């Protein structure tokens, strides 16, 4: 659904994004949305999060928490975070 320009509010909590998808991917996304009873946006957002797309502040927070809990220096904590992220992305 396209939002009319006069209804645009730059202060909304959820910024809008326009993307181009192949027809088959768009159809598959619509079908998944209907099957799961979730919006296409929710499915896309979850997919991005699962691929590790997060703000840098979030990544820094993860490293800071790991470092505090494990008493590691910055380089050691970063190495652990990178290793764990790669393992998570590989499904291990």
Short mmCIF file of C-alpha atoms in Angstrom, two decimals:
data_model
loop_
_atom_site.label_atom_id
_atom_site.label_comp_id
_atom_site.label_asym_id
_atom_site.label_seq_id
_atom_site.Cartn_x
_atom_site.Cartn_y
_atom_site.Cartn_z
CA UNK A 1 0.00 0.00 0.00
CA UNK A 2 1.44 3.37 -1.00
CA UNK A 3 1.19 6.12 1.58
CA UNK A 4 -0.05 9.44 0.11
CA UNK A 5 2.56 12.18 0.43
CA UNK A 6 0.22 14.40 2.46
CA UNK A 7 0.04 11.59 5.08
CA UNK A 8 3.83 11.35 5.30
CA UNK A 9 5.13 12.03 8.79
CA UNK A 10 8.94 12.16 9.11
CA UNK A 11 8.60 11.67 12.87
CA UNK A 12 7.00 8.21 12.56
CA UNK A 13 8.82 5.51 14.52
CA UNK A 14 9.03 3.20 11.49
CA UNK A 15 10.80 4.68 8.46
CA UNK A 16 9.59 3.43 5.09
CA UNK A 17 11.79 1.76 2.49
CA UNK A 18 11.11 0.91 -1.14
CA UNK A 19 12.85 -2.16 -2.57
CA UNK A 20 12.71 -3.96 -5.89
CA UNK A 21 12.24 -7.73 -5.92
CA UNK A 22 11.92 -10.22 -8.72
CA UNK A 23 8.33 -11.22 -9.43
CA UNK A 24 8.92 -14.73 -8.09
CA UNK A 25 10.52 -13.47 -4.86
CA UNK A 26 7.70 -10.98 -4.34
CA UNK A 27 5.12 -13.72 -4.90
CA UNK A 28 6.95 -16.05 -2.46
CA UNK A 29 7.09 -13.27 0.14
CA UNK A 30 3.36 -12.58 -0.22
CA UNK A 31 2.59 -16.29 0.11
CA UNK A 32 4.80 -16.62 3.21
CA UNK A 33 3.13 -13.57 4.69
CA UNK A 34 -0.33 -15.04 4.19
CA UNK A 35 0.68 -18.49 5.48
CA UNK A 36 2.35 -17.08 8.59
CA UNK A 37 -0.22 -14.38 9.26
CA UNK A 38 2.56 -11.77 9.43
CA UNK A 39 3.31 -8.70 7.38
CA UNK A 40 5.85 -8.81 4.58
CA UNK A 41 7.78 -6.11 6.46
CA UNK A 42 7.98 -8.28 9.58
CA UNK A 43 9.35 -11.19 7.54
CA UNK A 44 11.94 -8.97 5.84
CA UNK A 45 12.98 -7.40 9.15
CA UNK A 46 13.41 -10.83 10.77
CA UNK A 47 15.44 -12.01 7.78
CA UNK A 48 17.76 -9.02 8.05
CA UNK A 49 18.24 -9.59 11.77
CA UNK A 50 19.04 -13.26 11.17
CA UNK A 51 21.69 -12.17 8.66
CA UNK A 52 23.29 -10.02 11.35
CA UNK A 53 22.08 -6.65 10.09
CA UNK A 54 22.13 -4.56 13.26
CA UNK A 55 23.10 -1.01 14.15
CA UNK A 56 26.76 -0.59 15.13
CA UNK A 57 25.69 0.50 18.61
CA UNK A 58 24.10 -2.91 19.09
CA UNK A 59 27.28 -4.67 17.97
CA UNK A 60 29.34 -2.51 20.30
CA UNK A 61 26.96 -3.31 23.17
CA UNK A 62 27.37 -7.04 22.49
CA UNK A 63 31.16 -6.73 22.60
CA UNK A 64 31.04 -4.61 25.77
CA UNK A 65 28.81 -7.14 27.55
CA UNK A 66 30.99 -10.05 26.45
CA UNK A 67 34.10 -8.24 27.60
CA UNK A 68 32.61 -7.35 30.98
CA UNK A 69 31.37 -10.89 31.62
CA UNK A 70 34.49 -12.67 30.42
CA UNK A 71 37.05 -10.13 31.63
CA UNK A 72 38.61 -9.93 28.18
CA UNK A 73 40.44 -6.99 26.70
CA UNK A 74 38.90 -5.26 23.66
CA UNK A 75 40.78 -7.34 21.06
CA UNK A 76 39.94 -10.64 22.75
CA UNK A 77 36.27 -9.69 23.13
CA UNK A 78 36.05 -8.64 19.49
CA UNK A 79 37.59 -11.93 18.36
CA UNK A 80 35.05 -13.89 20.44
CA UNK A 81 32.16 -11.81 19.07
CA UNK A 82 33.29 -12.28 15.47
CA UNK A 83 33.75 -16.03 15.94
CA UNK A 84 30.35 -16.45 17.61
CA UNK A 85 28.62 -14.35 14.94
CA UNK A 86 30.13 -16.47 12.18
CA UNK A 87 29.09 -19.69 13.93
CA UNK A 88 25.56 -18.34 14.40
CA UNK A 89 25.29 -17.34 10.75
CA UNK A 90 26.48 -20.82 9.70
CA UNK A 91 23.78 -22.35 11.87
CA UNK A 92 26.11 -23.95 14.40
#
